[in-house]
Tab-separated table of C-alpha atoms (C1' of nucleotides) in Angstrom:
chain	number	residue	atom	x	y	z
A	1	UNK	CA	37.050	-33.699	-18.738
A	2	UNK	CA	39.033	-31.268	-20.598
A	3	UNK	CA	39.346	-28.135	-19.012
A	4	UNK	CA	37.947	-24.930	-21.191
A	5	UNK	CA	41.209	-23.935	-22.741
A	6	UNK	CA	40.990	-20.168	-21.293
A	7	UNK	CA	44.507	-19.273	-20.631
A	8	UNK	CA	46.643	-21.126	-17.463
A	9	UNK	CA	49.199	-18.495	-18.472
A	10	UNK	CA	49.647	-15.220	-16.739
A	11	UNK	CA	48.683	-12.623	-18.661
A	12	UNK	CA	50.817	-10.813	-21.502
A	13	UNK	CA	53.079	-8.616	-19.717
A	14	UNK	CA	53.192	-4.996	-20.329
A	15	UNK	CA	54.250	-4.196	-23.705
A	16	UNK	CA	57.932	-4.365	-23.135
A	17	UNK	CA	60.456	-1.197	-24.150
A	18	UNK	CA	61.895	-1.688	-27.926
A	19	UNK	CA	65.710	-3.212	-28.464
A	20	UNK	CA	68.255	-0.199	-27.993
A	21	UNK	CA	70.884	0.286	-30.833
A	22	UNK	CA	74.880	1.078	-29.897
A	23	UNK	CA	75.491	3.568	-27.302
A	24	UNK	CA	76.134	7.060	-29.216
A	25	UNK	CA	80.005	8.339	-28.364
A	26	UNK	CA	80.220	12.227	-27.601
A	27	UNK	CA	82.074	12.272	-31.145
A	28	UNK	CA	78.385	11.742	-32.634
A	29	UNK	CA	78.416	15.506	-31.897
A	30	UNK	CA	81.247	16.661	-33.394
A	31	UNK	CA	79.626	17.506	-36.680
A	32	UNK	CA	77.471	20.445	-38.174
A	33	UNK	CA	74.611	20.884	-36.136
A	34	UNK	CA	72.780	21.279	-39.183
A	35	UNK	CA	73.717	17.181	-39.571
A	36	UNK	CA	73.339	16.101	-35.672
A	37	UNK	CA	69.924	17.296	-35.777
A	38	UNK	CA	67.874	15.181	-37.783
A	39	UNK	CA	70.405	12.254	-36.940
A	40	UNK	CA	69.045	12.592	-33.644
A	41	UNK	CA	65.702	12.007	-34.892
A	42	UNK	CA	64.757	8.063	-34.159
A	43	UNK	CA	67.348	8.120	-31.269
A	44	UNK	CA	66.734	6.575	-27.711
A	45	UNK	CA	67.537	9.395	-25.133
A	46	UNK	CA	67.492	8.370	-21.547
A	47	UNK	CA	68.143	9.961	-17.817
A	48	UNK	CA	68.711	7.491	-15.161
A	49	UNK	CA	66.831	5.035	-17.668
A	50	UNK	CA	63.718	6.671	-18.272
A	51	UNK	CA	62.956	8.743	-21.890
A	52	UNK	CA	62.339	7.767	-24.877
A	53	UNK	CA	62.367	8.206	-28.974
A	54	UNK	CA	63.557	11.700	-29.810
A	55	UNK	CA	60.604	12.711	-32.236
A	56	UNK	CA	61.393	16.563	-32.647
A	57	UNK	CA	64.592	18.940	-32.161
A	58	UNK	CA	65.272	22.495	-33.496
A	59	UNK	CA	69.218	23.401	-34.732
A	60	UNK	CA	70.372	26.472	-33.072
A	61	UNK	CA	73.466	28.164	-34.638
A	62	UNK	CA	75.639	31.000	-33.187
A	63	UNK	CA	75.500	33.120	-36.358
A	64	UNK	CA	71.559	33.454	-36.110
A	65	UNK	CA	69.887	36.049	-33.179
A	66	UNK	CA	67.864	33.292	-32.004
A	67	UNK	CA	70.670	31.326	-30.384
A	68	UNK	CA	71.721	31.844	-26.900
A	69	UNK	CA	74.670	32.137	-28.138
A	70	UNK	CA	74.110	34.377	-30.725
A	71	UNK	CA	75.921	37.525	-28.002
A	72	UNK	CA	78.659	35.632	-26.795
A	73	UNK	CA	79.274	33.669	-24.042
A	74	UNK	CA	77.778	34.685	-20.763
A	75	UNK	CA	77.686	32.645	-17.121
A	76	UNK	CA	74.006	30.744	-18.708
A	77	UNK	CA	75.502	29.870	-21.961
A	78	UNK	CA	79.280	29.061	-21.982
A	79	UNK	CA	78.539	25.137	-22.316
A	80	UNK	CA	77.297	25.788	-25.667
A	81	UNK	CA	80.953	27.584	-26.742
A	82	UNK	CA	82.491	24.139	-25.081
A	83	UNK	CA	83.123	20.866	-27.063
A	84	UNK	CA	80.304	18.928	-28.440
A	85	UNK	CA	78.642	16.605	-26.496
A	86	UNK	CA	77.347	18.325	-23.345
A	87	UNK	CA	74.135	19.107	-22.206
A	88	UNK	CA	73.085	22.645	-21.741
A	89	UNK	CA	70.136	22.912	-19.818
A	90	UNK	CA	67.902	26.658	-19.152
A	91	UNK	CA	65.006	27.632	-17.641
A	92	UNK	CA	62.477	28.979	-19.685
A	93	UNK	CA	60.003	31.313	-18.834
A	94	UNK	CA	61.259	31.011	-15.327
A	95	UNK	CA	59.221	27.898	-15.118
A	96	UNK	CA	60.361	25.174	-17.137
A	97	UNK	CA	64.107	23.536	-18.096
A	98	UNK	CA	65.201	22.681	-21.837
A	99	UNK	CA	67.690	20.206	-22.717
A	100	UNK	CA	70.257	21.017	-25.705
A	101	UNK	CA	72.806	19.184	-26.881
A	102	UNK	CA	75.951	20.974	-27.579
A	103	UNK	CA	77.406	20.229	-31.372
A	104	UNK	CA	80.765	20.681	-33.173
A	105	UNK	CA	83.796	22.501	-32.320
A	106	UNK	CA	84.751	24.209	-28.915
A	107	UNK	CA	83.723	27.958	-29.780
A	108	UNK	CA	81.282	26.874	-32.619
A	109	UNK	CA	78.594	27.596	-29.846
A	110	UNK	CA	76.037	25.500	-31.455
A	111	UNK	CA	73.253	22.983	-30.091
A	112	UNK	CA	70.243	21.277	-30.676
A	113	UNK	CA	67.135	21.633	-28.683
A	114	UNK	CA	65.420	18.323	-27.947
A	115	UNK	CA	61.526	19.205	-28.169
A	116	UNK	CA	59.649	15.600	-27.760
A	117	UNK	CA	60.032	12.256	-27.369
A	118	UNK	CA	58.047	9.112	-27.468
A	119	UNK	CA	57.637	8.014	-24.289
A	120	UNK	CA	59.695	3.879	-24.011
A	121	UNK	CA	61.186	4.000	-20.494
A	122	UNK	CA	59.776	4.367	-17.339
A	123	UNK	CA	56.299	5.412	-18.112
A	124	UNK	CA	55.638	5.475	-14.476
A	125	UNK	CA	57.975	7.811	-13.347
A	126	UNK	CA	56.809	10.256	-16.220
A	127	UNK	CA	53.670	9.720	-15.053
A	128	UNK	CA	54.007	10.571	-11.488
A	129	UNK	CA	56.624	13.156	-12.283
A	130	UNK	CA	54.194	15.057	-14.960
A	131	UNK	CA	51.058	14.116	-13.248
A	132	UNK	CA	49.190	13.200	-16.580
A	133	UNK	CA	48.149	10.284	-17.891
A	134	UNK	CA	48.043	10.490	-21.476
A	135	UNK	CA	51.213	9.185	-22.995
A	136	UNK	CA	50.689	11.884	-25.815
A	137	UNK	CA	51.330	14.229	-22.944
A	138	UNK	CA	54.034	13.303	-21.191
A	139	UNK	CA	56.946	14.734	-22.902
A	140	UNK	CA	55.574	16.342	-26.330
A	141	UNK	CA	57.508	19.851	-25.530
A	142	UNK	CA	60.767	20.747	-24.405
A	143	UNK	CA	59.732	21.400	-20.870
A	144	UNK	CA	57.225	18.783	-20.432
A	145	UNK	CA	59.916	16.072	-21.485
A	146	UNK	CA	62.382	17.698	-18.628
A	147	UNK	CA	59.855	17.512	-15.936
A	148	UNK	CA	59.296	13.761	-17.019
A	149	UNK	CA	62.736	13.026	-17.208
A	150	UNK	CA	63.475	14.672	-14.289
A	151	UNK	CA	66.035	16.745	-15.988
A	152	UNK	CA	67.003	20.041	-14.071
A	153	UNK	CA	69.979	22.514	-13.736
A	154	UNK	CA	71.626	20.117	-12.316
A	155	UNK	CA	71.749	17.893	-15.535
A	156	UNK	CA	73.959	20.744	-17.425
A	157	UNK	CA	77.231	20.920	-18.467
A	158	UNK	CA	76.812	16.226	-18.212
A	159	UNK	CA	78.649	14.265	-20.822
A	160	UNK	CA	76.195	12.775	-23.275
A	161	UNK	CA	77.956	9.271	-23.049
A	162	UNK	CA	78.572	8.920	-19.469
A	163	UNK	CA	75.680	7.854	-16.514
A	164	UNK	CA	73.026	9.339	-16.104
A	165	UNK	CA	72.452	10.453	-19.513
A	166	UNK	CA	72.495	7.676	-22.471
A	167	UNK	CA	71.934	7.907	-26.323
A	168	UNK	CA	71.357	5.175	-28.360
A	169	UNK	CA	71.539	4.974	-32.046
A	170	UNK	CA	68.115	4.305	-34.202
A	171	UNK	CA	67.674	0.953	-35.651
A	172	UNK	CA	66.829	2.235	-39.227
A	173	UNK	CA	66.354	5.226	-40.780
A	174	UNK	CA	63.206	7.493	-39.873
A	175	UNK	CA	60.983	9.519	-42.493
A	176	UNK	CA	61.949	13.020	-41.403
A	177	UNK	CA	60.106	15.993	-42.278
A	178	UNK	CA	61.558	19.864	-41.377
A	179	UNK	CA	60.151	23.292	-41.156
A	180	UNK	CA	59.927	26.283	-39.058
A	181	UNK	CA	61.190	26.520	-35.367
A	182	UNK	CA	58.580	27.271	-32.273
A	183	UNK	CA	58.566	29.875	-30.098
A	184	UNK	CA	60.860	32.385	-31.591
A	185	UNK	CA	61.004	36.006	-32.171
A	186	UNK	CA	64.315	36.253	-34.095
A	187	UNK	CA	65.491	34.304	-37.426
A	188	UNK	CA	61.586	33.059	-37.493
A	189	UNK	CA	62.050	31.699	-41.222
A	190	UNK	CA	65.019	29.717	-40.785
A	191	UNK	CA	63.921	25.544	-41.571
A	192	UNK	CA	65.562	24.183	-38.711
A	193	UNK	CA	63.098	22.017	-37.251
A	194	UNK	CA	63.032	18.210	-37.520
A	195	UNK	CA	60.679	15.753	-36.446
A	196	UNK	CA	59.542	12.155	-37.154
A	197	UNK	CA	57.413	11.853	-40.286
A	198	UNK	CA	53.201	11.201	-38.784
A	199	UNK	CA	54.694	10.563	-35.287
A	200	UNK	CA	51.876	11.708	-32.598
A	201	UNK	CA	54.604	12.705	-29.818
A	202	UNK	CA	55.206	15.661	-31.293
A	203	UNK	CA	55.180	19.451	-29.569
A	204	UNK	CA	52.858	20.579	-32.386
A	205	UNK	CA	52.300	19.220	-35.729
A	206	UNK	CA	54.298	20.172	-38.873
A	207	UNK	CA	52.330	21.886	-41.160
A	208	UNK	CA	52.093	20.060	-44.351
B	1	DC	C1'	43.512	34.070	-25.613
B	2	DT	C1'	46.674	35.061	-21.214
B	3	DA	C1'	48.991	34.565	-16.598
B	4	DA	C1'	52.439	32.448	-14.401
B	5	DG	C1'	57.182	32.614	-13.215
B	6	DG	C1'	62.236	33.850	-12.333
B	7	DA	C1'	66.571	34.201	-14.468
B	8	DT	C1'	69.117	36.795	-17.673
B	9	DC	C1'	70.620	40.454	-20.313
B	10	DT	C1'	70.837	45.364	-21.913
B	11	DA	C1'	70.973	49.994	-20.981
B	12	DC	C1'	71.460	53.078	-18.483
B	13	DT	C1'	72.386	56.134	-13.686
C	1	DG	C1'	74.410	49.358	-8.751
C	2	DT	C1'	69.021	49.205	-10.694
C	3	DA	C1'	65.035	49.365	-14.021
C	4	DG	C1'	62.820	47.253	-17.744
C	5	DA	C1'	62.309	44.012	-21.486
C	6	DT	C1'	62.714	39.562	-23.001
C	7	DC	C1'	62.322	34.829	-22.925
C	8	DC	C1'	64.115	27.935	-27.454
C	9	DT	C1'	56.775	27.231	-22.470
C	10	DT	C1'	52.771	25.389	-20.473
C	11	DA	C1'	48.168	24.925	-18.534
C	12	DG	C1'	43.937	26.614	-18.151
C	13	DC	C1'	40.330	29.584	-19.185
DNA sequence: CTAAGGATCTACT
DNA sequence: GTAGATCCTTAGC
């Protein structure tokens, strides 16, 4: 007798982590930051293979008093008057760490502050690392996505292209939407905000 | 809403 | 040197 056709398979495996475009070279940086930031919108950014879909990141300029930079270069900041392509990682509020990505010439002391991701790779380690277990939680702010990423001082001053960092290009072109930067006291009306048109990974939504 | 938390920077002595 | 303010945030009330 024909056996009930309920499945002999195993089950569906987990949902598996989307295709990866081309590796990004440092030279992706070597532009405006005002153009590397909402490129890196729809980008895959992974530490030691874990991260995720860059959904949000906020331009930061050396001509504008919200920069680090803004002063000069000083022992925290003098990645960011490097060349482009380096991380610069702070701590924030003498709790967290924030990744930036330093953009365009040596002494153009510019970067881009990666805000949120959608979580692709290694949701378990986020997990454990964040302890939370709401996807929506596990990176949607600049220092909830370094915790999950287990991104610390250590991971400044690190070639974007080189282990254990990776970036890899978006496979087509993202609805991006822009508006005011979070968190600021200085340069409060400047647009420089980007973030992925209705994504739900976001720090905070973008009002419409 | 606010505390937590520690480095960093400015403005002085 | 040292005091005091600030800070690209988060979790929890």
């Amino acid at each position: 007798m024909a056996q009930k056709p309920r499945s002999t398979k195993p089950r569906s495996p987990p949902a598996t982590a989307p295709r990866l475009g081309r590796a990004l070279k440092r030279s992706f940086f070597d532009r405006s930051v005002h153009e590397v930031a909402p490129d890196l919108i729809g980008t895959t950014f992974l530490v030691d293979g874990v991260g995720g879909i860059i959904t949000e990141v906020e331009a930061y300029h050396h001509s504008e008093p919200a920069a680090h930079s803004y002063r000069g270069p000083t022992p925290r900041n003098q990645v960011m008057f490097g060349p482009p392509g380096f991380s610069y990682v702070y701590r924030s509020y003498g709790i967290h760490w924030c990744v930036n990505f330093v953009c365009e010439q040596p002494g153009s002391a510019s970067a881009v502050l990666i805000r949120a991701l959608e979580p692709t790779h290694g949701l378990a380690a986020m997990r454990r690392r964040r302890g939370v277990e709401d996807e929506r939680a596990l990176c949607s702010g600049p220092g909830k996505l370094c915790e999950a990423l287990g991104i610390t001082i250590a991971h400044s001053e690190l070639p974007l292209d080189r282990p254990p960092i990776a970036l890899h290009a978006r496979l087509e072109a993202p609805d991006i939407v822009a508006g005011v930067r979070i968190g600021i006291t200085k340069a409060v009306d400047l647009p420089w905000r980007y973030g992925l048109k209705g994504s739900k990974f976001l720090s905070k939504r973008f009002p419409r």
